[in-house]
Coordinates of C-alpha atoms in Angstrom, one line a residue:
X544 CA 49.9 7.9 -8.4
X545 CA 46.3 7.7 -8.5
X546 CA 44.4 4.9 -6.3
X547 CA 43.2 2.0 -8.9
X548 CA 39.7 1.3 -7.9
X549 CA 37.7 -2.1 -8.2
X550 CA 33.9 -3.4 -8.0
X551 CA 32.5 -5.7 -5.8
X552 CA 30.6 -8.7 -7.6
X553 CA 29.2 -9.5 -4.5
X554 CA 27.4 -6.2 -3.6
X555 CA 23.7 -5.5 -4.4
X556 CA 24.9 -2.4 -5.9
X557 CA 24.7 -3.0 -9.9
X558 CA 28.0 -3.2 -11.8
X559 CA 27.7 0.0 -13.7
X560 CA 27.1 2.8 -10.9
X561 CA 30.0 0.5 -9.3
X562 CA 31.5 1.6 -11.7
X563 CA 30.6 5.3 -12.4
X564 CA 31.7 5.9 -8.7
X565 CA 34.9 4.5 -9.4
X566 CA 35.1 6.7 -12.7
X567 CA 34.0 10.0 -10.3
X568 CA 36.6 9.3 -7.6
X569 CA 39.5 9.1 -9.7
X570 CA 38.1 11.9 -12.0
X571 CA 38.9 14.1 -9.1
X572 CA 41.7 12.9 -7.6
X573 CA 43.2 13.7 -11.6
X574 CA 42.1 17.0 -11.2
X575 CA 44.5 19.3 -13.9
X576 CA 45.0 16.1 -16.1
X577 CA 44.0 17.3 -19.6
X578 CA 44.9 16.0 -22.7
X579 CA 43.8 12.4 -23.6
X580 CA 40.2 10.8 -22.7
X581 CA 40.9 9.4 -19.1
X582 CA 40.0 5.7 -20.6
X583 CA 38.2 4.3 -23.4
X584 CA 35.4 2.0 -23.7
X585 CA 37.6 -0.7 -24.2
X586 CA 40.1 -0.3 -21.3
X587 CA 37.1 0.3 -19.2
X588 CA 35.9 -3.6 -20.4
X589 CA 38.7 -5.2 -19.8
X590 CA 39.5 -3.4 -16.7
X591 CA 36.3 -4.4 -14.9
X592 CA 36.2 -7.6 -17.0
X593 CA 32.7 -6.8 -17.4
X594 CA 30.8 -6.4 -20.9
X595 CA 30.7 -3.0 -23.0
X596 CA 26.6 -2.2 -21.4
X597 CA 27.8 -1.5 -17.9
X598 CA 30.4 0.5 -19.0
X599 CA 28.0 2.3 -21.7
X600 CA 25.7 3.2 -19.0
X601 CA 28.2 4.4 -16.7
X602 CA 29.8 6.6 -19.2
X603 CA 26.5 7.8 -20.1
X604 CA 25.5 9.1 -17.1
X605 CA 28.9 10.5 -16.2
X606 CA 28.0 12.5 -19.5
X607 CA 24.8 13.5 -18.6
X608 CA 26.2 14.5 -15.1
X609 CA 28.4 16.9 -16.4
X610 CA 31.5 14.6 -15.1
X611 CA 33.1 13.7 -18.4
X612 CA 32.1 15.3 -22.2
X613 CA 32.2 12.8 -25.2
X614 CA 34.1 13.2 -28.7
X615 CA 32.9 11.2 -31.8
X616 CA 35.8 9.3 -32.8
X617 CA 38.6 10.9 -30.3
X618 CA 37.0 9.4 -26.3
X619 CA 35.7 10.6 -23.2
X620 CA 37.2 13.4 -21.6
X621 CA 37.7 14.3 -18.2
X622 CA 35.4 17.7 -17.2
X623 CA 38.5 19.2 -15.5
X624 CA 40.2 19.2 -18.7
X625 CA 37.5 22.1 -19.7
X626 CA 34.3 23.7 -18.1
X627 CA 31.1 21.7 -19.7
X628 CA 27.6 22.3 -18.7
X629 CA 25.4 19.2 -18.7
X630 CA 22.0 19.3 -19.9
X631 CA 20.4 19.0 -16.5
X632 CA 22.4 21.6 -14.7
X633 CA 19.8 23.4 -12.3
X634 CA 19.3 27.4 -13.4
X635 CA 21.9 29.5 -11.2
X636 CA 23.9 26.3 -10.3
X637 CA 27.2 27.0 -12.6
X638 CA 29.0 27.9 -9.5
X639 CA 28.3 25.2 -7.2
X640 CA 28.7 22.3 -10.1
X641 CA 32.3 23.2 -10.9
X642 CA 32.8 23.1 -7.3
X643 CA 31.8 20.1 -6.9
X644 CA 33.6 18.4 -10.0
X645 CA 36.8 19.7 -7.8
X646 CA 37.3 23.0 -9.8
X647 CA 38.8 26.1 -8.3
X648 CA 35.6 28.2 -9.3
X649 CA 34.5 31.7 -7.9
X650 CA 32.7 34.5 -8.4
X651 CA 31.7 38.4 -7.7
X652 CA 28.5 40.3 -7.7
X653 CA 29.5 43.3 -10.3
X654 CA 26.5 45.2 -9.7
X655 CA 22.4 44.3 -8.2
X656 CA 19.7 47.1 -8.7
X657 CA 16.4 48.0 -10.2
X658 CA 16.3 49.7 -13.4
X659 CA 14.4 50.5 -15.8
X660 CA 13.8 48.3 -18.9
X661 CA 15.5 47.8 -22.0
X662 CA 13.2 47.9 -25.3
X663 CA 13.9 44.8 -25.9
X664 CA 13.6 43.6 -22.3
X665 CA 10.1 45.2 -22.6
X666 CA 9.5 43.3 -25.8
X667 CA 10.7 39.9 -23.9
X668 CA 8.5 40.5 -20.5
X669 CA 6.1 42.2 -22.1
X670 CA 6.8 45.2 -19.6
X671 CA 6.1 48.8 -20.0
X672 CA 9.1 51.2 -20.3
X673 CA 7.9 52.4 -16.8
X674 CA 8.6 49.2 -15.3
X675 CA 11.2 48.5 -12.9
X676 CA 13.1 45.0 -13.0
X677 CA 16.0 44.0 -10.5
X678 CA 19.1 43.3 -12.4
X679 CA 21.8 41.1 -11.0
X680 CA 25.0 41.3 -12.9
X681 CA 27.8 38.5 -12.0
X682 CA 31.1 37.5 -13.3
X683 CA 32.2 33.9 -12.5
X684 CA 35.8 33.0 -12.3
X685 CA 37.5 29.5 -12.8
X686 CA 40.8 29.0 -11.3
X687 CA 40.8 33.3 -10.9
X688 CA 40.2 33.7 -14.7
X689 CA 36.9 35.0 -16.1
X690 CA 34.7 32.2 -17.9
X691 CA 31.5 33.8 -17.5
X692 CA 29.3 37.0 -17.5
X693 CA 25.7 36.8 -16.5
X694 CA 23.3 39.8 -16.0
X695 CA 20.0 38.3 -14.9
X696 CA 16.7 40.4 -15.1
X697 CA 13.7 39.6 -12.8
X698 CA 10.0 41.0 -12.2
X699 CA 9.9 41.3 -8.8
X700 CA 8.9 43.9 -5.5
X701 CA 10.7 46.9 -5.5
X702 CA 11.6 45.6 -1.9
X703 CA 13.3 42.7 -2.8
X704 CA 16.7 44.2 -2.8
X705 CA 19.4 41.8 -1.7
X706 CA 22.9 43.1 -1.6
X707 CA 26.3 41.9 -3.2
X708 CA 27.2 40.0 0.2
X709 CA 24.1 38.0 0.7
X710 CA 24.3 37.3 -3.3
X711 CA 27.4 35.9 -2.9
X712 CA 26.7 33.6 0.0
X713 CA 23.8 32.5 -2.1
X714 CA 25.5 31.4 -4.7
X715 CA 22.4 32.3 -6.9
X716 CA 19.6 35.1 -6.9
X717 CA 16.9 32.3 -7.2
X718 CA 18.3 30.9 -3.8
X719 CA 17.2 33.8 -2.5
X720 CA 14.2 34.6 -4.3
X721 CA 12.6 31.4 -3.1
X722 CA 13.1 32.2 0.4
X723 CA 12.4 35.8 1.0
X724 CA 9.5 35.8 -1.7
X725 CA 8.5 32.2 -2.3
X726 CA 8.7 32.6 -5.7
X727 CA 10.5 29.4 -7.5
X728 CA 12.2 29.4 -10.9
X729 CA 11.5 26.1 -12.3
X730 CA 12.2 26.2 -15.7
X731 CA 14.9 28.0 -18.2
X732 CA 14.6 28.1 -22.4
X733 CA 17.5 28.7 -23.9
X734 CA 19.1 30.3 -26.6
X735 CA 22.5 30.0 -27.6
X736 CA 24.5 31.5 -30.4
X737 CA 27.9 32.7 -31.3
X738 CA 29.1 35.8 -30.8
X739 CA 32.3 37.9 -31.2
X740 CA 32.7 40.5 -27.7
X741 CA 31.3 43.7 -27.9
X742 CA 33.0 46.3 -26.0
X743 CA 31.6 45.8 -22.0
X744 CA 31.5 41.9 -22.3
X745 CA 35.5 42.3 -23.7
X746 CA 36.6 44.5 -20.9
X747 CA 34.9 42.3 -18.0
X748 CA 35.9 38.9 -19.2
X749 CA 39.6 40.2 -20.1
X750 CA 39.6 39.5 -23.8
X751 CA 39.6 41.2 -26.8
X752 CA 37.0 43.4 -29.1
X753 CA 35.1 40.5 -31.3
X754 CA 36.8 37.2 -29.6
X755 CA 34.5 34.2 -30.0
X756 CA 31.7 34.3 -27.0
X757 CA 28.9 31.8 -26.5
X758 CA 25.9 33.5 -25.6
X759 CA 22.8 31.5 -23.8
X760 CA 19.8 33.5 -23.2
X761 CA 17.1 32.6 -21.1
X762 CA 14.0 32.6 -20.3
X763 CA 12.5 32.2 -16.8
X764 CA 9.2 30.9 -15.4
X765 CA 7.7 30.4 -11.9
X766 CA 6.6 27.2 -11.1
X767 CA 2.6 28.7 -12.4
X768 CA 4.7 29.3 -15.6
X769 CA 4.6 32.6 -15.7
X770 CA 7.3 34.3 -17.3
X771 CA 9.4 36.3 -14.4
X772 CA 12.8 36.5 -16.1
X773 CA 15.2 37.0 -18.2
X774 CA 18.8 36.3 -18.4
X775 CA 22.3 36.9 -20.6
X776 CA 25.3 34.8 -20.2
X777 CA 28.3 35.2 -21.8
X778 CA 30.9 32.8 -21.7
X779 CA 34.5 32.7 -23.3
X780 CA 34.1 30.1 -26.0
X781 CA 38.3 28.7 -26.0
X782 CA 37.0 28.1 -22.0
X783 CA 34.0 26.2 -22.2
X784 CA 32.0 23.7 -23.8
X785 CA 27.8 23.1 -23.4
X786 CA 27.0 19.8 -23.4
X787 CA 24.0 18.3 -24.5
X788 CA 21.7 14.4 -25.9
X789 CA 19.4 14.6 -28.2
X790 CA 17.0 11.1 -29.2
X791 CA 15.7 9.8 -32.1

C-alpha cells in the first residue's frame, strides 16, 4: 500500500509545493501503475482540504516537470504510465530524466565517427560536401525495449573523437563537448512530425516497415548562437508522448 502523505499548515513552505512533493513521492513509489489519472483535481481538494489554486499550481508544475501529462476531459496521468518529454527537458537529458521519474531506462552507443556530409546536412550547416562532421548514433531503451533512435551531427575538431564507453558514462555528447572543448549547446529548435519507419529506423527500434514514428529534428546552437548541430530522433509513437503549454 502506498504511504498517504499530508502537509504541514504550520511550515513556511507554501501549500502547493507541499503538495507537489507529496504528489512526486507517491508518483514513484506507484511506479508501473497505469491506467486511471492518479487523482483528480477534486480528490486532491478535498484531500488536502485546501482550495482548487494550490492544487492547480501543483499540478501545473508537475506537468511542466515532466512528472505527470494532462488529458482534456479524462485527468492527470502518472508519467510512468508512458514516456512524456516536458517542454523544458535539457538537450541530451532523455536518459537521465526517465531515470529520475524512477524508470528502468538505458541506452547504447550504436556507432560515433566523422563522416562526411549528407546534402541535406550541408544544406542545414551550411557545410561543403568536403566537410567532416562527428556523428553520434544512440538508441535508448526503456525497461530493455527500444523507444528512441537519435543520430546527432556536430561541427567540431577532427580530434574530438570520444569513444562508445566514455559516451555512455556521459550520458550525452554535449556533456562531453563542454568539457573537453568548452563548447556549450544552449539552445535546440525543433521540429516534429509523423512518420511511418523506413527500413534502418524499423530494424533498430524492432518494429515494422511504415509503423507510426515521431520524428523531432533539431537544431543546435552554441551559447554565441552559432549553429553547431544537427540532430534526428526517432521515437516509437504507441511508446511516447511530447508534452508541451502554449499561452494566449
Amino acid at each position: 500500500m502506498i504511504k498517504k502523505y499530508t502537509i504541514d499548515r504550520s511550515s513556511s513552505v507554501p501549500i502547493y509545493k507541499q503538495i507537489k512533493e507529496i504528489l512526486i513521492k507517491e508518483l514513484q513509489a506507484a511506479e508501473g501503475a497505469t491506467g486511471r489519472p492518479f487523482s483528480t483535481e477534486q480528490e486532491l481538494v478535498q484531500r488536502f482540504h485546501v482550495s482548487r489554486a494550490p492544487v492547480r499550481q501543483a499540478l501545473k508544475e508537475l506537468a511542466n516537470e515532466g512528472y505527470v501529462y494532462r488529458e482534456r476531459a479524462k485527468g492527470t496521468f502518472p508519467v510512468q504510465a508512458l514516456p512524456v518529454r516536458p517542454p523544458g527537458l535539457e538537450l541530451g537529458g532523455l536518459v537521465g530524466f526517465l531515470r529520475d521519474q524512477g524508470l528502468d531506462c538505458t541506452s547504447k552507443i550504436l556507432s560515433v565517427d566523422h563522416v562526411l556530409p549528407t546534402e541535406k546536412l550541408c544544406v542545414i550547416l551550411n557545410l561543403e560536401p568536403s566537410d567532416k562532421v562527428l556523428r553520434t548514433s544512440r538508441l535508448i531503451l526503456l525497461k530493455g525495449k527500444p523507444l528512441v533512435w537519435t543520430q546527432t551531427y556536430l561541427v567540431v575538431a577532427e580530434d574530438f573523437l570520444p569513444d562508445a564507453l566514455e559516451l555512455e558514462e556521459a550520458e550525452s555528447v554535449f556533456v562531453l563537448l563542454e568539457r573537453e572543448q568548452g563548447i556549450y549547446i544552449s539552445r535546440g529548435d525543433h521540429l516534429i512530425c509523423a512518420s511511418g519507419a523506413s527500413g534502418m529506423e524499423a530494424e533498430i527500434l524492432g518494429i515494422n516497415n511504415g509503423d507510426p514514428t515521431l520524428i523531432i529534428e533539431t537544431k543546435l546552437y552554441s551559447r554565441n548562437d552559432r549553429l553547431i548541430g544537427w540532430r534526428r530522433a526517432v521515437h516509437i509513437a504507441d511508446d511516447y508522448k511530447f508534452s508541451f503549454t502554449v499561452n494566449r
